CSV table of C-alpha atoms in Angstrom, one decimal:
chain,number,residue,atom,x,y,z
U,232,UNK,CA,-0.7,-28.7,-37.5
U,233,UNK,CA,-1.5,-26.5,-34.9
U,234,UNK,CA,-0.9,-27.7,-31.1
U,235,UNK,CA,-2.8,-26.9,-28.5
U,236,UNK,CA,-2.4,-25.1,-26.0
U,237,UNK,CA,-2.4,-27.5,-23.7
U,238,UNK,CA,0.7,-29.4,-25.9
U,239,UNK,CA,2.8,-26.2,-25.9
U,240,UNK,CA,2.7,-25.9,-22.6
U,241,UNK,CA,3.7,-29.7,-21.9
U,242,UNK,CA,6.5,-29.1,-24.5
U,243,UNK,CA,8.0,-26.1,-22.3
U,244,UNK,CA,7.2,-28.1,-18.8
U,245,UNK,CA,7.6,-31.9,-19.3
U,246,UNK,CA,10.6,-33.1,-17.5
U,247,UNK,CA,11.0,-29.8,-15.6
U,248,UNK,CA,11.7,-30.5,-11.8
U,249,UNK,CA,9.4,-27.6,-10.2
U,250,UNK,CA,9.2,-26.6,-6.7
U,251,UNK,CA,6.1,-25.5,-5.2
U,252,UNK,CA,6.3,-24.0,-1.9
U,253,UNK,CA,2.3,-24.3,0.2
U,254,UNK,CA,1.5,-27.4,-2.3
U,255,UNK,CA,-1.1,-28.5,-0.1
U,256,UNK,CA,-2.7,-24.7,0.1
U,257,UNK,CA,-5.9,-24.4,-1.9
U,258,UNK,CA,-4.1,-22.9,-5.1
U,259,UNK,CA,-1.6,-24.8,-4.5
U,260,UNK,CA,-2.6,-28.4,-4.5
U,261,UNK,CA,-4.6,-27.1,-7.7
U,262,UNK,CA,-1.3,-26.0,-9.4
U,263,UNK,CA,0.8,-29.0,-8.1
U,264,UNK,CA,-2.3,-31.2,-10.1
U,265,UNK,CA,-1.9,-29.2,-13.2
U,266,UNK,CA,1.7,-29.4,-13.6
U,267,UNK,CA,2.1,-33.1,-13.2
U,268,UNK,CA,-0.6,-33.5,-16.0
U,269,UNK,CA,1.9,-31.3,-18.1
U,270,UNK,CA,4.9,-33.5,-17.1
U,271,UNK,CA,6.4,-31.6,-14.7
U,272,UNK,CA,8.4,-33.5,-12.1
U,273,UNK,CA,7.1,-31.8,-8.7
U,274,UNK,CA,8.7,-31.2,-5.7
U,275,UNK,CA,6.2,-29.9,-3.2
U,276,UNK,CA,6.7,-28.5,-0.1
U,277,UNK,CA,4.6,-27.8,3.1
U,278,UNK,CA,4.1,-28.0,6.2
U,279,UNK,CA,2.1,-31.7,6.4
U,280,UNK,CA,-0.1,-33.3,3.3
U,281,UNK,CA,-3.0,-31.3,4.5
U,282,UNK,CA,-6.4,-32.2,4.3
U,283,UNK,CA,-7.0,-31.8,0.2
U,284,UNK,CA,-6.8,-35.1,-1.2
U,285,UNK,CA,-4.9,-34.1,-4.7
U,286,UNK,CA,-1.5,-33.6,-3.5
U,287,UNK,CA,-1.7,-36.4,-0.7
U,288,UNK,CA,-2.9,-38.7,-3.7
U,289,UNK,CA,-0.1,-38.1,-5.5
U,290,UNK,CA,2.1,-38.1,-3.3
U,291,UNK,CA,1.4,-41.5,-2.3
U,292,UNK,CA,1.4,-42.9,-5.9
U,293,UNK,CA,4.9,-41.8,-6.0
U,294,UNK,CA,4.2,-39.2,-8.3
U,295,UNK,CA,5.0,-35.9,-6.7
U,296,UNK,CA,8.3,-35.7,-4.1
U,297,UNK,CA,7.0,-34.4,-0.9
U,298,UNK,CA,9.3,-32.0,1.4
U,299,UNK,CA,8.4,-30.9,4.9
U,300,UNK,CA,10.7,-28.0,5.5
U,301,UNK,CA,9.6,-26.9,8.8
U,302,UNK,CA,11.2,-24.0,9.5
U,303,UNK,CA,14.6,-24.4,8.1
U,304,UNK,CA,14.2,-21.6,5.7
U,305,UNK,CA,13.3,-19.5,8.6
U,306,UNK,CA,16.4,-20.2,10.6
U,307,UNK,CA,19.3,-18.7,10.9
U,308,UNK,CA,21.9,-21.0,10.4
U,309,UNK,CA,21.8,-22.3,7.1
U,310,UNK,CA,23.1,-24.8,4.5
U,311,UNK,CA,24.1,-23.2,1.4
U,312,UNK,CA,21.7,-25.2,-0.5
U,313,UNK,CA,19.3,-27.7,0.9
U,314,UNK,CA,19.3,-31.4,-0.7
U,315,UNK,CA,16.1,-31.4,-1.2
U,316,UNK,CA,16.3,-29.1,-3.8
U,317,UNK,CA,19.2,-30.1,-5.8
U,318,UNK,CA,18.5,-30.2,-9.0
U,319,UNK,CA,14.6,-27.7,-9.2
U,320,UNK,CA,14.8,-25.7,-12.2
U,321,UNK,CA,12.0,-23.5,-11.7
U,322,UNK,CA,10.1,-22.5,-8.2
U,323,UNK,CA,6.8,-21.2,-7.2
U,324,UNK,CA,6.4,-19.8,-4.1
U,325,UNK,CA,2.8,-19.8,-2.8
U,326,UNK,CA,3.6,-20.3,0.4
U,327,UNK,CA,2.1,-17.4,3.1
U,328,UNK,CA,1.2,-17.6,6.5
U,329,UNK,CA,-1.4,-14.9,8.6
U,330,UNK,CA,0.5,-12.8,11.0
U,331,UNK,CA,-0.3,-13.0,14.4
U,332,UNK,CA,-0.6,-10.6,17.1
U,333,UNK,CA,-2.4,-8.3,18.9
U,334,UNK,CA,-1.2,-5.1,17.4
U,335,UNK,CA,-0.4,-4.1,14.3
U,336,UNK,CA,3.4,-3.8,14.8
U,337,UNK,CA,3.4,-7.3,16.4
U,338,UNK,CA,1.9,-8.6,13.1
U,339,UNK,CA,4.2,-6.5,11.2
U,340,UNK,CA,6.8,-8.4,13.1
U,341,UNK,CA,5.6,-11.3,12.4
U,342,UNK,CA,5.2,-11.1,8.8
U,343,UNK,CA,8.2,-10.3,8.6
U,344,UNK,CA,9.7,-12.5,10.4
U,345,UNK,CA,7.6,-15.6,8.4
U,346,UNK,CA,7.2,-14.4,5.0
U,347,UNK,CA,9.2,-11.3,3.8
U,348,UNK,CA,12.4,-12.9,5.7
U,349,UNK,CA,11.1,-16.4,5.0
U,350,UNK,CA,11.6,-16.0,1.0
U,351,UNK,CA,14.6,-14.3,1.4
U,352,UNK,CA,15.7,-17.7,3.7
U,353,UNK,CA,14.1,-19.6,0.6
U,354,UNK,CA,16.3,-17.9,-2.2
U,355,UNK,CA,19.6,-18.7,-0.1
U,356,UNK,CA,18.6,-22.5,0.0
U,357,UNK,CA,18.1,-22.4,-3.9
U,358,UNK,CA,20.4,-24.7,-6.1
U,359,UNK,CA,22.1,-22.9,-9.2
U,360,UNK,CA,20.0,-25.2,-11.2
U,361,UNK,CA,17.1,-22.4,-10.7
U,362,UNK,CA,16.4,-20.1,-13.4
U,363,UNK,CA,12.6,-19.1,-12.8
U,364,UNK,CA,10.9,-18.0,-9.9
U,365,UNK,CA,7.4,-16.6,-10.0
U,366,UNK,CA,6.0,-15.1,-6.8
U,367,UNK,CA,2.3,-14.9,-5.6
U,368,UNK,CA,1.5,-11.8,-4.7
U,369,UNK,CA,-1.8,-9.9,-4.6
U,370,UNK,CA,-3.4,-6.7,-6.4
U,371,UNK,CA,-4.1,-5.9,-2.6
U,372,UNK,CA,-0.5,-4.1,-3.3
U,373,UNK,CA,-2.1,-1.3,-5.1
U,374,UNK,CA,-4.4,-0.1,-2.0
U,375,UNK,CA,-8.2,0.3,-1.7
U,376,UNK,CA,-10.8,2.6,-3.6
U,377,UNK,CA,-9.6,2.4,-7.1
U,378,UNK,CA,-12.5,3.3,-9.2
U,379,UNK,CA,-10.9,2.3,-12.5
U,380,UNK,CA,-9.3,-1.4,-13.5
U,381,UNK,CA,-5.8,-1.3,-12.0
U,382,UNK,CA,-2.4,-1.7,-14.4
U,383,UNK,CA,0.7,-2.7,-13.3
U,384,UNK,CA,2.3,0.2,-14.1
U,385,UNK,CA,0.1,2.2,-11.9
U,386,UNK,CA,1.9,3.1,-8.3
U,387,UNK,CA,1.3,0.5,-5.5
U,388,UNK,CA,-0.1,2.3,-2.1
U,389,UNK,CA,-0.5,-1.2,-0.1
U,390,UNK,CA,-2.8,-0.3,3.2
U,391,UNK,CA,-2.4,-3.4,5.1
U,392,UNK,CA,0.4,-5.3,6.5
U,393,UNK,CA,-0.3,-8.1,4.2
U,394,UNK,CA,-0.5,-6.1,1.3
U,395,UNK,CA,3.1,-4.6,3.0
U,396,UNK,CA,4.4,-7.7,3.4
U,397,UNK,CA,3.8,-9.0,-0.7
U,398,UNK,CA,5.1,-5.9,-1.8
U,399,UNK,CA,8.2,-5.6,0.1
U,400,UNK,CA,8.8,-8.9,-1.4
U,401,UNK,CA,7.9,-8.3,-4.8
U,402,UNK,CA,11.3,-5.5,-4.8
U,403,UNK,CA,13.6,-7.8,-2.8
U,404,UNK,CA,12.7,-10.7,-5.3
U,405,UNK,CA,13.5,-8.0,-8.0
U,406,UNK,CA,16.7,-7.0,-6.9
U,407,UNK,CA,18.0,-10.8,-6.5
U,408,UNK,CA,16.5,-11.1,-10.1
U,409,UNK,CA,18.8,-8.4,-11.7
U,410,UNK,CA,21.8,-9.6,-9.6
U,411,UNK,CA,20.9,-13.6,-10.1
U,412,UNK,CA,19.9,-13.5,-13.9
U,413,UNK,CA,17.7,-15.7,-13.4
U,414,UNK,CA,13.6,-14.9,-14.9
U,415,UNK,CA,10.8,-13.6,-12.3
U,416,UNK,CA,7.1,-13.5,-12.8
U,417,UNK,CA,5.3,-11.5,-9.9
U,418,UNK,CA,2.0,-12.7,-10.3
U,419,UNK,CA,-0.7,-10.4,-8.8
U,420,UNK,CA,-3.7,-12.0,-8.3
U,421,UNK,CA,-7.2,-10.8,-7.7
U,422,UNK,CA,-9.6,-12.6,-5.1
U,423,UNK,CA,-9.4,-16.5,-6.4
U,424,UNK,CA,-12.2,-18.9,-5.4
U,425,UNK,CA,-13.2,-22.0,-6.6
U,426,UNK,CA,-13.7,-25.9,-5.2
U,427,UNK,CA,-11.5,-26.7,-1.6
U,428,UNK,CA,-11.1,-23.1,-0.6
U,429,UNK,CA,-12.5,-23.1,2.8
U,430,UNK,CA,-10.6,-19.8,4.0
U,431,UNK,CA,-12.8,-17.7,6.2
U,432,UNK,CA,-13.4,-14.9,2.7
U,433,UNK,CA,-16.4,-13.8,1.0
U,434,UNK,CA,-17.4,-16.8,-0.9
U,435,UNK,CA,-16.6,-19.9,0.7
U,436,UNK,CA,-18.4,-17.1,4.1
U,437,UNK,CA,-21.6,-17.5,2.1
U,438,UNK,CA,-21.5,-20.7,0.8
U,439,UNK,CA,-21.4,-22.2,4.2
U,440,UNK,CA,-23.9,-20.1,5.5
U,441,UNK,CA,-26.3,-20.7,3.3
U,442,UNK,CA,-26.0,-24.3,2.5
U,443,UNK,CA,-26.2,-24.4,6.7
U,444,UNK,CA,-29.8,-22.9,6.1
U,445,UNK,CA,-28.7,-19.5,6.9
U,446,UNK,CA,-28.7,-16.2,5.3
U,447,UNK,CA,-25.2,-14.7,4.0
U,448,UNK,CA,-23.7,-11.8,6.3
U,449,UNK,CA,-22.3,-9.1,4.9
U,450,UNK,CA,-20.1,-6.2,7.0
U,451,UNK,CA,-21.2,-2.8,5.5
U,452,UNK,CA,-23.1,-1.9,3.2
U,453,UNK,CA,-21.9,-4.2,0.7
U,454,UNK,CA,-21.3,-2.0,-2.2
U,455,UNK,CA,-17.5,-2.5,-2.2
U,456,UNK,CA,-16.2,-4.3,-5.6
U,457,UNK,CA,-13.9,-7.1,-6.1
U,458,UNK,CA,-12.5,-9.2,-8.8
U,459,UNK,CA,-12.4,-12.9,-8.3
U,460,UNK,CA,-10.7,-15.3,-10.7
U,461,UNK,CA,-11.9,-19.1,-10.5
U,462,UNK,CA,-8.6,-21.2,-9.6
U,463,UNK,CA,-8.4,-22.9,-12.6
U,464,UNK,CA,-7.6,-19.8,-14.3
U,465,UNK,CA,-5.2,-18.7,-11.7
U,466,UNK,CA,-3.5,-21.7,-12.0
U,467,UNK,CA,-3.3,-21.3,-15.7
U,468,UNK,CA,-1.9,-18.0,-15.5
U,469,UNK,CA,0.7,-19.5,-13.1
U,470,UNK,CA,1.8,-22.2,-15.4
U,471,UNK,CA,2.0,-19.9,-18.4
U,472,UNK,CA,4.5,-17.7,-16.5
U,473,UNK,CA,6.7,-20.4,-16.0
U,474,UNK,CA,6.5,-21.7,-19.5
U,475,UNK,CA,6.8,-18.6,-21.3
U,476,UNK,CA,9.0,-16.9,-19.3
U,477,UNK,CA,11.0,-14.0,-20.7
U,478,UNK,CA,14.5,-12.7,-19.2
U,479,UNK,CA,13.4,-9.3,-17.3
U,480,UNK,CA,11.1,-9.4,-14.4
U,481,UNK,CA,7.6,-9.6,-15.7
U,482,UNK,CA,4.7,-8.4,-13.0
U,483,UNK,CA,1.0,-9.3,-14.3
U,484,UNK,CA,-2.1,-9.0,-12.6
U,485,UNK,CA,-3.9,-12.2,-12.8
U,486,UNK,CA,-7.9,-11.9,-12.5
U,487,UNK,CA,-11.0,-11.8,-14.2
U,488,UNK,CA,-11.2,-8.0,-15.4
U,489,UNK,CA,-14.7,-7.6,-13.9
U,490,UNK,CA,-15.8,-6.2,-11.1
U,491,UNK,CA,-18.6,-7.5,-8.5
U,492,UNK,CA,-20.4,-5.8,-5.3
U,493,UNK,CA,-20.3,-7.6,-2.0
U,494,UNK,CA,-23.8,-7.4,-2.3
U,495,UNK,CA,-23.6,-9.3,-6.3
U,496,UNK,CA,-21.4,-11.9,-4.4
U,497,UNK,CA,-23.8,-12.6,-1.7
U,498,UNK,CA,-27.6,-12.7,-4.0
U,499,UNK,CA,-25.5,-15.2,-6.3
U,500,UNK,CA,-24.3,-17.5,-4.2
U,501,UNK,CA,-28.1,-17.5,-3.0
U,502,UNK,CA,-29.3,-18.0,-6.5
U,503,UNK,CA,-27.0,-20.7,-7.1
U,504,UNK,CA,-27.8,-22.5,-4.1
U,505,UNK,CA,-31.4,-22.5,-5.2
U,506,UNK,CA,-32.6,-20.5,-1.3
U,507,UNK,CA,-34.6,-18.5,-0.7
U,508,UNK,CA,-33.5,-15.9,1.3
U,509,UNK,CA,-31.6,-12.3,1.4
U,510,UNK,CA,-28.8,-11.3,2.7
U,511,UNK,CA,-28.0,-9.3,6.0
U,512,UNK,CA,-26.0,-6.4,6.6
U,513,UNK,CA,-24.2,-6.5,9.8
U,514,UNK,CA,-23.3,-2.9,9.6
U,515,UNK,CA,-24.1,0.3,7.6
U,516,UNK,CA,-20.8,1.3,7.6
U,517,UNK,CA,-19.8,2.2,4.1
U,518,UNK,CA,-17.7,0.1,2.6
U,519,UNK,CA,-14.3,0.6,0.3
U,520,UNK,CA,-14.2,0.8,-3.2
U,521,UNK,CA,-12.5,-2.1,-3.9
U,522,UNK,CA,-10.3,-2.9,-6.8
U,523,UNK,CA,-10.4,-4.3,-10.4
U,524,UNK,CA,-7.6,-5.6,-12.9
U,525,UNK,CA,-6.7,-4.6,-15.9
U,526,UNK,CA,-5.6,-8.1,-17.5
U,527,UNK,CA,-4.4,-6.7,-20.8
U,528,UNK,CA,-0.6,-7.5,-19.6
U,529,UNK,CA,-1.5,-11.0,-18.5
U,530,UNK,CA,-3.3,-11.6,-22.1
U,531,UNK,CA,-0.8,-10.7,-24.2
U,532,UNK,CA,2.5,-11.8,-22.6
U,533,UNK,CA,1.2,-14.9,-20.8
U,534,UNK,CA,-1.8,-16.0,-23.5
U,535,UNK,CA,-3.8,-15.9,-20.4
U,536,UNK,CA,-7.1,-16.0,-21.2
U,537,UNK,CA,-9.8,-16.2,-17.9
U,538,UNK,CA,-12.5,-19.1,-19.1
U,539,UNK,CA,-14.6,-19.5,-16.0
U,540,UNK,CA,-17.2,-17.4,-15.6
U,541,UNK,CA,-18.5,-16.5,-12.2
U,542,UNK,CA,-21.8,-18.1,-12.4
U,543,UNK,CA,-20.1,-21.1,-13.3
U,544,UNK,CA,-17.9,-21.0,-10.6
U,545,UNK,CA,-20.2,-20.6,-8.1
U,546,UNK,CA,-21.4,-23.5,-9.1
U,547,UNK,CA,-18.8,-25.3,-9.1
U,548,UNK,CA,-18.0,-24.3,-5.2
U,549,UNK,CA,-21.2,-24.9,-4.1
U,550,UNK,CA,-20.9,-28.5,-5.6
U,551,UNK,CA,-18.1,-29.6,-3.8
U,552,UNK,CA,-19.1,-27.8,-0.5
U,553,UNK,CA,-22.2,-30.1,-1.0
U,554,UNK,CA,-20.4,-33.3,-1.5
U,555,UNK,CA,-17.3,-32.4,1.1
U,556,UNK,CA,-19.5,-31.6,4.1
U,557,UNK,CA,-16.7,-33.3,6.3
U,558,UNK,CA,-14.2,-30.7,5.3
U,559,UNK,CA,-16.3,-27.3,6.7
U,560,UNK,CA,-19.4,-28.7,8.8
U,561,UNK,CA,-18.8,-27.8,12.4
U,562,UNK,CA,-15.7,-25.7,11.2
């Protein structure tokens, strides 16, 4: 009998202890969720328990281990490997905070400082029990105005300091890779969306604006393209590259393979919300291209396969912005 692939993913996961750095993120506390349904024993780590429920939940029923690390990983003095993670086979990092400054290099700094030097902190705290390490990083990496669905094979040209940041890295995660022996997935994911994402981006921008009655604001002219990927199909990918993890570094863009306008975004999330309304351009500034995946690599090596559509998933977004008004009213 065939399993399914829900079973053959619990028969590569179950028992596994797995470390999820920003479990109480929006992706995050939606992996952390998935993974303890495939018997995964999670260690998550962040900050505080947040405000999402799912990870504070289960947290408290004593299913998930809870680490607050602070900023130990960011010090310099170091243990060689911290308790806490005796014993984590594979790890996840999600975590990422925003730069801050008022310049570019003083965000530069501080990305570097927080993330780039942050993960490289991370991998020296690491037991030798870990043998799989799959990164978040971002199709942001391959710069703006591609007009055709990007591989990962095509060269990155990363135009911001975030996109910087993920792919600087993406290469010093490869390098400990071939020196470590241990298994890497870089995971590149498109725009994800979906239920508790409250992040100041497109989507949850216009779901809040229109819910509050007003129409969606867009700056420029709208007409640059995206691809968004519902969570629960980011998270899928994410699980599946853990599972089915092969020995060379693997790098897979992880997104819908369609492209929508600004504008698209914007006259659906109306749509959805049954209003009546249209929405406004702040600016007539033209806008850049954008970018799309090419998910080819993702389907064949991870058996990723994106099953939310965006209508769906607009749907699903609005609903719990409608029944969560305590989490984004008056934010």
């Amino acid at each position: 009998m065939k399993l399914s692939a829900d079973a053959v993913l619990r028969e590569h996961l179950v028992r596994r202890k797995v470390l999820v750095t920003g479990a109480t993120g929006f992706i995050g506390s939606h992996l952390v969720e998935r993974l303890v349904h495939l018997g995964a024993e999670v260690t998550a780590a962040g900050a505080d328990l947040g405000w999402r429920p799912i990870v504070r939940d289960l947290v408290q029923q004593g299913r998930v281990r809870f680490v607050n690390p602070g900023t130990f990983w960011q010090s310099a003095s170091l243990p060689r490997v911290t308790p806490e993670f005796e014993g984590i086979e594979y790890v996840v990092h999600l975590d990422y905070e925003m730069p801050h400054g008022r310049t570019a290099l003083e965000k530069a700094l501080d990305d570097g400082t927080r993330n780039v030097l942050g993960v490289l902190r991370l991998i020296q705290q690491l037991p030798p029990s870990v043998s799989r390490i799959c990164f978040a990083s971002s199709v942001s990496v391959y710069g703006h105005g591609n007009v055709r669905p990007v591989k990962e094979t095509d060269c990155p040209h990363p135009a911001t300091i975030y996109a910087i940041g993920k792919w600087t890295t993406e290469n010093y995660l490869k390098q400990y890779a071939t020196e470590s022996g241990i298994s890497l997935a870089i995971l590149r994911y498109a725009a994800v969306y979906g239920p508790m994402e409250t992040v100041p981006r497109a989507i949850p921008n216009f779901i809040r604006q229109v819910l509050g009655g007003k129409p969606p604001v867009i700056n420029g002219d709208g007409e640059d393209v995206r691809d968004y990927v519902h969570v629960v199909d980011a998270v899928q990918a994410t699980v599946s590259a853990l599972a089915f993890a092969v020995h060379e570094t693997q790098i897979c863009n992880v997104g819908s393979g369609q492209g929508y306008t600004t504008r698209e975004i914007a006259e659906r999330v109306i749509r959805a919300a049954g209003a009546n309304m249209q929405p406004v351009f702040r600016s007539e500034e033209r806008a850049s291209a954008g970018i799309v995946c090419d998910i080819s690599q993702a389907c064949s090596r991870l058996g990723y396969e994106p099953r939310v559509d965006l209508a769906d998933g607009l749907h699903d977004e609005i609903q719990w912005f409608r029944c969560n008004p305590q989490f984004w009213k008056n934010s």
